[in-house]
Each structure stands twice: as structure tokens, then as C-alpha cells.
mmCIF file with all atom_site columns, C-alpha atoms in Angstrom:
data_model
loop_
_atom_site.group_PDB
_atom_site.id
_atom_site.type_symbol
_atom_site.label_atom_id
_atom_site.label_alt_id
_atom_site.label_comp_id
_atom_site.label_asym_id
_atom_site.label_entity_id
_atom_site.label_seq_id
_atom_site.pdbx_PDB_ins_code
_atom_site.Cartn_x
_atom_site.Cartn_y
_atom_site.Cartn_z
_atom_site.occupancy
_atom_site.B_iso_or_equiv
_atom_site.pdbx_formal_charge
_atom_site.auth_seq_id
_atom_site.auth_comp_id
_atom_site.auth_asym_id
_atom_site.auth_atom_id
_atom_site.pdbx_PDB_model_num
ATOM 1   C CA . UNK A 1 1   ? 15.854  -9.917  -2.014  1.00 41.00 ? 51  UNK A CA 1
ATOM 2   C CA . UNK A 1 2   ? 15.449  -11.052 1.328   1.00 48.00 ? 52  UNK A CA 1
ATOM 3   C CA . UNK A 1 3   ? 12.133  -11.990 3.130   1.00 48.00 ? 53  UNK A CA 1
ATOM 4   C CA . UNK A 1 4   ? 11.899  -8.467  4.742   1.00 48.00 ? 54  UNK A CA 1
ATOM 5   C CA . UNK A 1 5   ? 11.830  -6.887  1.740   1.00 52.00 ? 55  UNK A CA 1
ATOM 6   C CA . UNK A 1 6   ? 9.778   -9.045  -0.546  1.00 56.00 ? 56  UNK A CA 1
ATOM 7   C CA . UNK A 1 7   ? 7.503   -9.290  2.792   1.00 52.00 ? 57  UNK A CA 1
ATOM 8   C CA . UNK A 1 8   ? 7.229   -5.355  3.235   1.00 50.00 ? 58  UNK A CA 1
ATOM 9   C CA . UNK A 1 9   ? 6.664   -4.885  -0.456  1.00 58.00 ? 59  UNK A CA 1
ATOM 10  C CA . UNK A 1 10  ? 3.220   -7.474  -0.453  1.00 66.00 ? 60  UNK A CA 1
ATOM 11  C CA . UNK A 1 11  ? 2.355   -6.447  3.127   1.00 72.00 ? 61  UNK A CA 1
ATOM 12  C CA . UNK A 1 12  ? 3.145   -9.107  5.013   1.00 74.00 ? 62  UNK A CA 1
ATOM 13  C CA . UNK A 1 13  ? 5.277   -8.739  7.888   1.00 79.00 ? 63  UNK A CA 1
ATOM 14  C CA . UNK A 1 14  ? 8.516   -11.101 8.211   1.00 81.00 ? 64  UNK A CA 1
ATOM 15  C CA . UNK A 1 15  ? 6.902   -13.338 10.701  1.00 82.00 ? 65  UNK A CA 1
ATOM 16  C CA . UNK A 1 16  ? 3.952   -14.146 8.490   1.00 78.00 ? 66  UNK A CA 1
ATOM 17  C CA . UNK A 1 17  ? 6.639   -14.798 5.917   1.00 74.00 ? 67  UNK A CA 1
ATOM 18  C CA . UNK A 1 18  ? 8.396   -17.256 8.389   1.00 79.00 ? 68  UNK A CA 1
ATOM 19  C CA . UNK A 1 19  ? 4.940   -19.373 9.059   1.00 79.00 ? 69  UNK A CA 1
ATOM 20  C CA . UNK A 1 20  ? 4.405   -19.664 5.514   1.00 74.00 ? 70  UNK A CA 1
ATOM 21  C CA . UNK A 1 21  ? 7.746   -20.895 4.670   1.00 75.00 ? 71  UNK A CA 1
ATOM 22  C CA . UNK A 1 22  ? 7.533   -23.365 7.574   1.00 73.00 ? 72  UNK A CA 1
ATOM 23  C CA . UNK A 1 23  ? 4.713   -25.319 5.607   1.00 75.00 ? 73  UNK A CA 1
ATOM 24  C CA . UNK A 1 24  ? 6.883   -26.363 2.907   1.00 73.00 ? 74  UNK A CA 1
ATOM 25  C CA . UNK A 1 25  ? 4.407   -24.444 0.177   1.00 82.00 ? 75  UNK A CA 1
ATOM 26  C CA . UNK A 1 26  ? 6.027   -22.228 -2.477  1.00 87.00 ? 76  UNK A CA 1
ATOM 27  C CA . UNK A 1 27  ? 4.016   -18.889 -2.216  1.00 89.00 ? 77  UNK A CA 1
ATOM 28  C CA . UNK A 1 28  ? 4.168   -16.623 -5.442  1.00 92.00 ? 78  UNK A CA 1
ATOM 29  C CA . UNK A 1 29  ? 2.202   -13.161 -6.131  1.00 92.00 ? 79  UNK A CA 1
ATOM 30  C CA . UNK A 1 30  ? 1.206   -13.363 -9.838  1.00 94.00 ? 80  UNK A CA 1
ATOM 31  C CA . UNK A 1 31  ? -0.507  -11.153 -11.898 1.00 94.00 ? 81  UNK A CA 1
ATOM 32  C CA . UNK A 1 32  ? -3.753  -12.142 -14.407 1.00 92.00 ? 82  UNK A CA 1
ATOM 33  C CA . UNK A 1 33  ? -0.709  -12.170 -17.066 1.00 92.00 ? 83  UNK A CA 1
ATOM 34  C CA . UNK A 1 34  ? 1.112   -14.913 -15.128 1.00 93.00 ? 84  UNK A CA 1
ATOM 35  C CA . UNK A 1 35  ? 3.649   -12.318 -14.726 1.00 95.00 ? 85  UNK A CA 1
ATOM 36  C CA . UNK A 1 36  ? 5.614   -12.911 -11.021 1.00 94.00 ? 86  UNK A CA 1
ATOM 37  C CA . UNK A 1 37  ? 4.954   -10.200 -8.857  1.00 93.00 ? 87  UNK A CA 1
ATOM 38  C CA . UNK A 1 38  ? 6.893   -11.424 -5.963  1.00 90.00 ? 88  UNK A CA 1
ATOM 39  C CA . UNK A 1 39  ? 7.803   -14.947 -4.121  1.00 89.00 ? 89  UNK A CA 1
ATOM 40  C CA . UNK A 1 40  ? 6.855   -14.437 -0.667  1.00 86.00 ? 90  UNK A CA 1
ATOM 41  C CA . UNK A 1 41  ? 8.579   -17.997 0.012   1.00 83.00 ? 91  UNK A CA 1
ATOM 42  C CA . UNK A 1 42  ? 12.368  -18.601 -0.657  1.00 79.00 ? 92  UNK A CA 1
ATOM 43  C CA . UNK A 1 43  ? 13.948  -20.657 -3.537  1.00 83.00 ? 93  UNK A CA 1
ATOM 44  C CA . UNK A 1 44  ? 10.057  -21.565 -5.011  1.00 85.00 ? 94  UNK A CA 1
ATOM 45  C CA . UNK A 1 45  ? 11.056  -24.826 -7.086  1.00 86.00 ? 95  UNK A CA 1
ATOM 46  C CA . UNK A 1 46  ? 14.666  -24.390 -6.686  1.00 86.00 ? 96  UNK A CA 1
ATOM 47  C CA . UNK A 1 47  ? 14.609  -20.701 -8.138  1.00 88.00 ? 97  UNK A CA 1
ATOM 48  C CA . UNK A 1 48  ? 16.055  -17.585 -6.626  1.00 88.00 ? 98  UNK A CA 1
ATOM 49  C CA . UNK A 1 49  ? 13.619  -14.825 -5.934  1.00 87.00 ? 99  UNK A CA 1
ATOM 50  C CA . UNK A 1 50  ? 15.809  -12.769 -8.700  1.00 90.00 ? 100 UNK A CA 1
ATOM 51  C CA . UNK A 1 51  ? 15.350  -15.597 -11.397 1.00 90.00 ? 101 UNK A CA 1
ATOM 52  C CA . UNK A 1 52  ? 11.416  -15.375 -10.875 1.00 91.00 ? 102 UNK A CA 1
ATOM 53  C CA . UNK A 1 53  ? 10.106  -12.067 -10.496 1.00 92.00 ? 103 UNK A CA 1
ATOM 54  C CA . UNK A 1 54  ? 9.190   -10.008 -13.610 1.00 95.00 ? 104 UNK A CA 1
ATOM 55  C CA . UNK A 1 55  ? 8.954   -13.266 -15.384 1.00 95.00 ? 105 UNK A CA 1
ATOM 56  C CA . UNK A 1 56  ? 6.167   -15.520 -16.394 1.00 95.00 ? 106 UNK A CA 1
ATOM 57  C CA . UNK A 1 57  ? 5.121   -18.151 -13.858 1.00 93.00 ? 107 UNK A CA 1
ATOM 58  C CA . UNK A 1 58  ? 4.262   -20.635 -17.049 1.00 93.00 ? 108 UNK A CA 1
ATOM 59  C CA . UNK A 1 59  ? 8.026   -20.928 -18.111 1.00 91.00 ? 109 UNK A CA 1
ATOM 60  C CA . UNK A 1 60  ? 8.368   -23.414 -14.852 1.00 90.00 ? 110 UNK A CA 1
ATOM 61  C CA . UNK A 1 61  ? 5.228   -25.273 -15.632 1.00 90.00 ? 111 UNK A CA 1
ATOM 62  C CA . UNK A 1 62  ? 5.287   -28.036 -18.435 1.00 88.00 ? 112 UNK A CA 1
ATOM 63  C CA . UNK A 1 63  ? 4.728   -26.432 -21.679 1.00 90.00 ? 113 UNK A CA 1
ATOM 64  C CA . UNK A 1 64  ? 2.268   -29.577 -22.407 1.00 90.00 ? 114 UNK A CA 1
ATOM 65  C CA . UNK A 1 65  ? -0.109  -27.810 -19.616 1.00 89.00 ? 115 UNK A CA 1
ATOM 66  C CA . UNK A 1 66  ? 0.444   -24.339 -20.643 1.00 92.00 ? 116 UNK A CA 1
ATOM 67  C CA . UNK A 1 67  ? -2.933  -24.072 -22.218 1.00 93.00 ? 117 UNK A CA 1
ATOM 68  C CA . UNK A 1 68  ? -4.864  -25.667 -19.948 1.00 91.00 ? 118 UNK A CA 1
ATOM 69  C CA . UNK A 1 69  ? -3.591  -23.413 -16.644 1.00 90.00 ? 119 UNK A CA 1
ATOM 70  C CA . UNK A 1 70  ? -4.440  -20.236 -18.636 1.00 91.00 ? 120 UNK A CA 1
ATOM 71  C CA . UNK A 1 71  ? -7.721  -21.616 -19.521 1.00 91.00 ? 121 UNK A CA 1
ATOM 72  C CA . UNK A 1 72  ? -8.334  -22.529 -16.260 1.00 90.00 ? 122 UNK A CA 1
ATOM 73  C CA . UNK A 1 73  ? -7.299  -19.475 -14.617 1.00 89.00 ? 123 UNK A CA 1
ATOM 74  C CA . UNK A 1 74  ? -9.471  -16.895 -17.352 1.00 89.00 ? 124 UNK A CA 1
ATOM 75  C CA . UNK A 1 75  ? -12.104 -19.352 -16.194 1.00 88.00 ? 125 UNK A CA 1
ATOM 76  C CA . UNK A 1 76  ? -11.552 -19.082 -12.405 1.00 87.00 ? 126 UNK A CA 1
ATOM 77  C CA . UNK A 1 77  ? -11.230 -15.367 -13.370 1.00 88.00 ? 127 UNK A CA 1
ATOM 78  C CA . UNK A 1 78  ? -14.269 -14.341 -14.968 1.00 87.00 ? 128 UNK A CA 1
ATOM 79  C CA . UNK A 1 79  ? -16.247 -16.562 -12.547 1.00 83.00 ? 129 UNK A CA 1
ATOM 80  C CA . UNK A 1 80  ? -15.178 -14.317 -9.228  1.00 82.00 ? 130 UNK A CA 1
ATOM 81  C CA . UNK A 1 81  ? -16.033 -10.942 -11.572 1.00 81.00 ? 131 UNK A CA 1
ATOM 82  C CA . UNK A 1 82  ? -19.634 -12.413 -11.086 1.00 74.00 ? 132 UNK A CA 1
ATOM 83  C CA . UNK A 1 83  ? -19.692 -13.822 -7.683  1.00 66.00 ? 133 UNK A CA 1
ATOM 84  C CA . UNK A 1 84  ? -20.327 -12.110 -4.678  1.00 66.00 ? 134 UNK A CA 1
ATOM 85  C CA . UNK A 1 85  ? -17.924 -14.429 -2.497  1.00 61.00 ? 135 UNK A CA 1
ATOM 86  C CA . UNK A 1 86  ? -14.963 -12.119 -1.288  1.00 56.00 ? 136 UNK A CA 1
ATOM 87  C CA . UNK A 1 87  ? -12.765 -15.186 -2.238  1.00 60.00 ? 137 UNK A CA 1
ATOM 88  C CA . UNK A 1 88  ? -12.416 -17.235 -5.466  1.00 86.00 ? 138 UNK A CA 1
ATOM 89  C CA . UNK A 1 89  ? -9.892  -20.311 -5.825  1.00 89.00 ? 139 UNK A CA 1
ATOM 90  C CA . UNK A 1 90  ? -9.440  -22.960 -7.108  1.00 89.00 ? 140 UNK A CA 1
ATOM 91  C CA . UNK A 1 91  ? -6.868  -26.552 -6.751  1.00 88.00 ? 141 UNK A CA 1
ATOM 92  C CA . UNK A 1 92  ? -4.952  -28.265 -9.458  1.00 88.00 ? 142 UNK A CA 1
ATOM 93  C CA . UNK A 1 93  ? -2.562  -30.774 -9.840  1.00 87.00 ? 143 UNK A CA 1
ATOM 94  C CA . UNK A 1 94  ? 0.190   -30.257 -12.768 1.00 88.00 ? 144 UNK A CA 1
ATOM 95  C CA . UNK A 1 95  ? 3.740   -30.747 -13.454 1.00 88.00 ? 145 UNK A CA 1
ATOM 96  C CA . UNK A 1 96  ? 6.001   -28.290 -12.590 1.00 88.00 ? 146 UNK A CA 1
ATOM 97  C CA . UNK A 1 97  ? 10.114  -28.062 -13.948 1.00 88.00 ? 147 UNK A CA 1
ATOM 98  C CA . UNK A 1 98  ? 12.096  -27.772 -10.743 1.00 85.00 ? 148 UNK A CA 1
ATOM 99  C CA . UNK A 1 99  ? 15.421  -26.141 -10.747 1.00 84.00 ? 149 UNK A CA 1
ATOM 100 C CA . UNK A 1 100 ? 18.177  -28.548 -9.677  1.00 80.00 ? 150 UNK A CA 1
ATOM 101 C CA . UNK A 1 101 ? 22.008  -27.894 -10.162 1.00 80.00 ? 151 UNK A CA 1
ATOM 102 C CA . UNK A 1 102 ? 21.097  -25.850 -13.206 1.00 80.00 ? 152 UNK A CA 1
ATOM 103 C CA . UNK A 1 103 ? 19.073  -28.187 -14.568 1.00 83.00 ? 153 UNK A CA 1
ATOM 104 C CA . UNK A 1 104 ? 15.484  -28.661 -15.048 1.00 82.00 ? 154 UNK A CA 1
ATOM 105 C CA . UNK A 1 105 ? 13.710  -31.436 -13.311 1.00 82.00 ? 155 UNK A CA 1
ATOM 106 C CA . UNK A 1 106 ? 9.961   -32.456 -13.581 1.00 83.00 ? 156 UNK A CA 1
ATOM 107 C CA . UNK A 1 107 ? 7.540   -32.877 -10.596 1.00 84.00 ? 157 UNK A CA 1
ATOM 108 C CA . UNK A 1 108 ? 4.070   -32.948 -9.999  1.00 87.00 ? 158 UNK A CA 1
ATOM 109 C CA . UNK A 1 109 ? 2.539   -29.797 -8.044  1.00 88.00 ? 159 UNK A CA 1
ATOM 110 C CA . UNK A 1 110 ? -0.888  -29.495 -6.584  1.00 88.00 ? 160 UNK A CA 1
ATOM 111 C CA . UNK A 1 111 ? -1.824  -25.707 -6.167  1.00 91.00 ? 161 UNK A CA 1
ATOM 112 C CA . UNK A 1 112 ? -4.278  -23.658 -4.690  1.00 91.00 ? 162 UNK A CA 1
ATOM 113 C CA . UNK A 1 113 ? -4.887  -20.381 -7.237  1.00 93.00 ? 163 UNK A CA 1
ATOM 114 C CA . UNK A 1 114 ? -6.607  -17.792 -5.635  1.00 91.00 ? 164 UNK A CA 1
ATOM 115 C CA . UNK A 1 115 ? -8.161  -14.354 -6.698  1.00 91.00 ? 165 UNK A CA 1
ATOM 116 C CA . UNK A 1 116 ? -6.534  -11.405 -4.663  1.00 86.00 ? 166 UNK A CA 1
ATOM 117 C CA . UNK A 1 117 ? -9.312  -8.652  -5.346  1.00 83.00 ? 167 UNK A CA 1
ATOM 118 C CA . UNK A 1 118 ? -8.084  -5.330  -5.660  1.00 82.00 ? 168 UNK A CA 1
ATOM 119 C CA . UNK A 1 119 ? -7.495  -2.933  -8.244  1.00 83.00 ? 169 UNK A CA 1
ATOM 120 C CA . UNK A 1 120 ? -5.358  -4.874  -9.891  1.00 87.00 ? 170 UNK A CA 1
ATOM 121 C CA . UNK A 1 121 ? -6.807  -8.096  -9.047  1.00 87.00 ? 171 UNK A CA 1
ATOM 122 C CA . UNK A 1 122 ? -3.455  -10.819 -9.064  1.00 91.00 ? 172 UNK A CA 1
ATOM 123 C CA . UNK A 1 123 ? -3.634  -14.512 -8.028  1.00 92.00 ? 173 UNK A CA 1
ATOM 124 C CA . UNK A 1 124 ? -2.187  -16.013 -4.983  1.00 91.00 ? 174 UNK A CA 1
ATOM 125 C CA . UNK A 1 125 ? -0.414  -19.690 -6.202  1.00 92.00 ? 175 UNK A CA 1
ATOM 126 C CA . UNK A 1 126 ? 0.257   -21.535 -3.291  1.00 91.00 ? 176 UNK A CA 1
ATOM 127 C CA . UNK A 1 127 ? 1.928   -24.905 -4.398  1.00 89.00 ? 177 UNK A CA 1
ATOM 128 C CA . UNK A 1 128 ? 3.489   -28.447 -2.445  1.00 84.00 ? 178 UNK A CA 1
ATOM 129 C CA . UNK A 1 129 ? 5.012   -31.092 -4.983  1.00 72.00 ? 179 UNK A CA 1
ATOM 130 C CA . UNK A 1 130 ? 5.838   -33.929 -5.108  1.00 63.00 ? 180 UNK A CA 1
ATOM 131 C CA . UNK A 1 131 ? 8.688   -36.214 -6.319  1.00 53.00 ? 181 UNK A CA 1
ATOM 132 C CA . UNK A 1 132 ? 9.040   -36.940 -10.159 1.00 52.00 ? 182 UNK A CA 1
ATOM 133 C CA . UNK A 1 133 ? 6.290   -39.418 -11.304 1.00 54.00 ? 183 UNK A CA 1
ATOM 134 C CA . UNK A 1 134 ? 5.272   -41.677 -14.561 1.00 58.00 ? 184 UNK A CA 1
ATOM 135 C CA . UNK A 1 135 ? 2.778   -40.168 -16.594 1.00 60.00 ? 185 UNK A CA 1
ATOM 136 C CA . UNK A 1 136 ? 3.078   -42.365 -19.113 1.00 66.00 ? 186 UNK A CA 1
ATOM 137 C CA . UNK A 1 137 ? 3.601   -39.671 -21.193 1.00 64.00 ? 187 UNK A CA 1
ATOM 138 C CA . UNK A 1 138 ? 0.346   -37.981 -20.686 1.00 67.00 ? 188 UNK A CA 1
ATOM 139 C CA . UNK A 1 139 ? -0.398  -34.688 -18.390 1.00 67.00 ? 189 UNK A CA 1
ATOM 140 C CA . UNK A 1 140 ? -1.474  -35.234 -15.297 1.00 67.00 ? 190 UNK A CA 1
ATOM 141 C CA . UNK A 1 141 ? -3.517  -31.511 -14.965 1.00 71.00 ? 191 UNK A CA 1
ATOM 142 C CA . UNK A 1 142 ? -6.640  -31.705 -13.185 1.00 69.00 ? 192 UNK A CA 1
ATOM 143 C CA . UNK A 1 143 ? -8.610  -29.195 -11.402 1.00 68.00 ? 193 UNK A CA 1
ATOM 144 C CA . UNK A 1 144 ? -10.393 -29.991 -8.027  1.00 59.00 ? 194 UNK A CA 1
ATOM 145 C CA . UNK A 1 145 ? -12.539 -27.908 -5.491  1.00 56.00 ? 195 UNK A CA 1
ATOM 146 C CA . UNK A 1 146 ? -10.432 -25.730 -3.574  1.00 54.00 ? 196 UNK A CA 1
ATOM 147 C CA . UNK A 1 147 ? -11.515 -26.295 -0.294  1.00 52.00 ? 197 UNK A CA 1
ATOM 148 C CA . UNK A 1 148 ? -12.189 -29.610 -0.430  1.00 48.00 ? 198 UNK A CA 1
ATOM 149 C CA . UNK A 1 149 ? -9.646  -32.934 0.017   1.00 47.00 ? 199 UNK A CA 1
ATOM 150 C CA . UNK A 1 150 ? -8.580  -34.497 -2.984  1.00 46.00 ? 200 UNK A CA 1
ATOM 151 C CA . UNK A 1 151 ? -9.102  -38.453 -2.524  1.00 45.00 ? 201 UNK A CA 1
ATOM 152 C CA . UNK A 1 152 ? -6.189  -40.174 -4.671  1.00 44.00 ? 202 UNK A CA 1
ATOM 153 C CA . UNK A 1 153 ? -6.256  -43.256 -5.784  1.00 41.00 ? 203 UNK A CA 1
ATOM 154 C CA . UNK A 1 154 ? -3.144  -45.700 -7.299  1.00 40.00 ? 204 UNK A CA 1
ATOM 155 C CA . UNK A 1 155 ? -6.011  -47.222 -9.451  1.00 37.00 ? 205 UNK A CA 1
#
């Protein structure tokens, strides 16, 4: 699809579309499911638009942190059904599998979710990452405030 059409059909207009792609961020409409409702940026982790929407967001994420995004997002869900704040969101850091020459790749993604309120409600993942790292094995999910700076530390 191009960015006209995937902007008309989440109300955006193309030059919106255009700013957003300019900051590097992979944009995806998601439903509560995880299901991908549209990518409002191009090629999000080295995926076509086509190979994403109507699929599950959690088959590029790293199956080790599987449970712990859903867990996090019911969480971040059924806190904004209670708050009064218009917006809800949160920031995590997690590995993602990039799509390179038809291979999978992984990399380390921090990403705002947000709750887009509306009947239905969907979530708003806005993600950067970064190259490939060591994790030693391990996961490297965390969650953070999402509207404050993460401090990082090679300690």
C-alpha cells in the first residue's frame, strides 16, 4: 500500500506520514490482540506493509519476551480503563527480529506503547532500534516511564 493510502485509512494525511518517517521510528497501529492494523511508516523492521498487516505484531518480537510484552501491555491496559488521563503509555526496551535479505536478524528496540482511546481502543507502537547486541543470553525487556529519559549505563 502506499503512504496515501495506509495514511487516509488511520487519518493521517500524507504529510504527517512524511514527518514521522523522517524520525527514523517504525510507527504501527495495533490492536489490544497485537493484531497489525496498519504501518503508518514504510518497511517497519525490514517488512513490507503487506507482510505485516492482519498479522500479529509478537511474531517479530523475540519469542523469549512474548510473555512479558502481553503482560505488560494488559497491564498498561487495564490501568488507562481507570485513569482519567486522556493518554496512557508506556516505554520498553526488547529485542526485536529484523527482516534482512529474507532472513531474520535480532536487534534491540526501545518503544513507546500507547493507548489510542476509542471504541475500539488499539495501541500506538512507536519503536527506534538499535544494532544487534550481547545479551549474554538473557532478555534484555524492561519497561521505563514513558515520558521520561532513560539513563543507560555500560555498567
Amino acid at each position: 500500500a502506499a503512504a496515501g493510502g495506509v495514511s487516509a485509512s488511520v487519518g493521517l494525511d500524507s504529510r504527517t506520514v512524511e514527518l514521522l518517517e523522517a524520525t527514523g521510528c517504525v510507527v504501527l497501529l495495533v490492536g489490544l490482540d497485537w493484531t497489525v492494523e496498519a504501518a503508518i511508516t514504510a518497511e517497519p523492521f525490514g517488512y513490507s506493509r503487506q507482510q505485516l498487516v492482519g498479522g500479529s505484531l509478537l511474531r517479530l518480537m523475540h519469542p523469549e519476551e512474548h510473555l512479558a510484552l502481553v503482560q505488560t501491555t494488559q497491564a498498561l491496559v487495564a490501568a488507562a480503563a481507570g485513569a482519567e488521563s486522556p493518554r496512557s503509555s508506556l516505554r520498553a526496551t526488547h529485542r526485536v527480529l529484523l527482516h534482512e535479505n529474507g532472513a531474520a536478524r535480532a536487534a534491540v528496540a526501545d518503544s513507546t506503547i500507547s493507548i489510542i482511546r476509542g471504541t475500539p481502543a488499539r495501541l500506538l507502537v512507536s519503536s527506534r532500534y538499535a544494532v544487534p547486541v550481547e545479551t549474554n543470553g538473557g532478555p534484555v525487556f524492561r519497561v521505563y516511564p514513558a515520558r521520561q529519559a532513560s539513563v543507560y549505563s555500560s555498567v
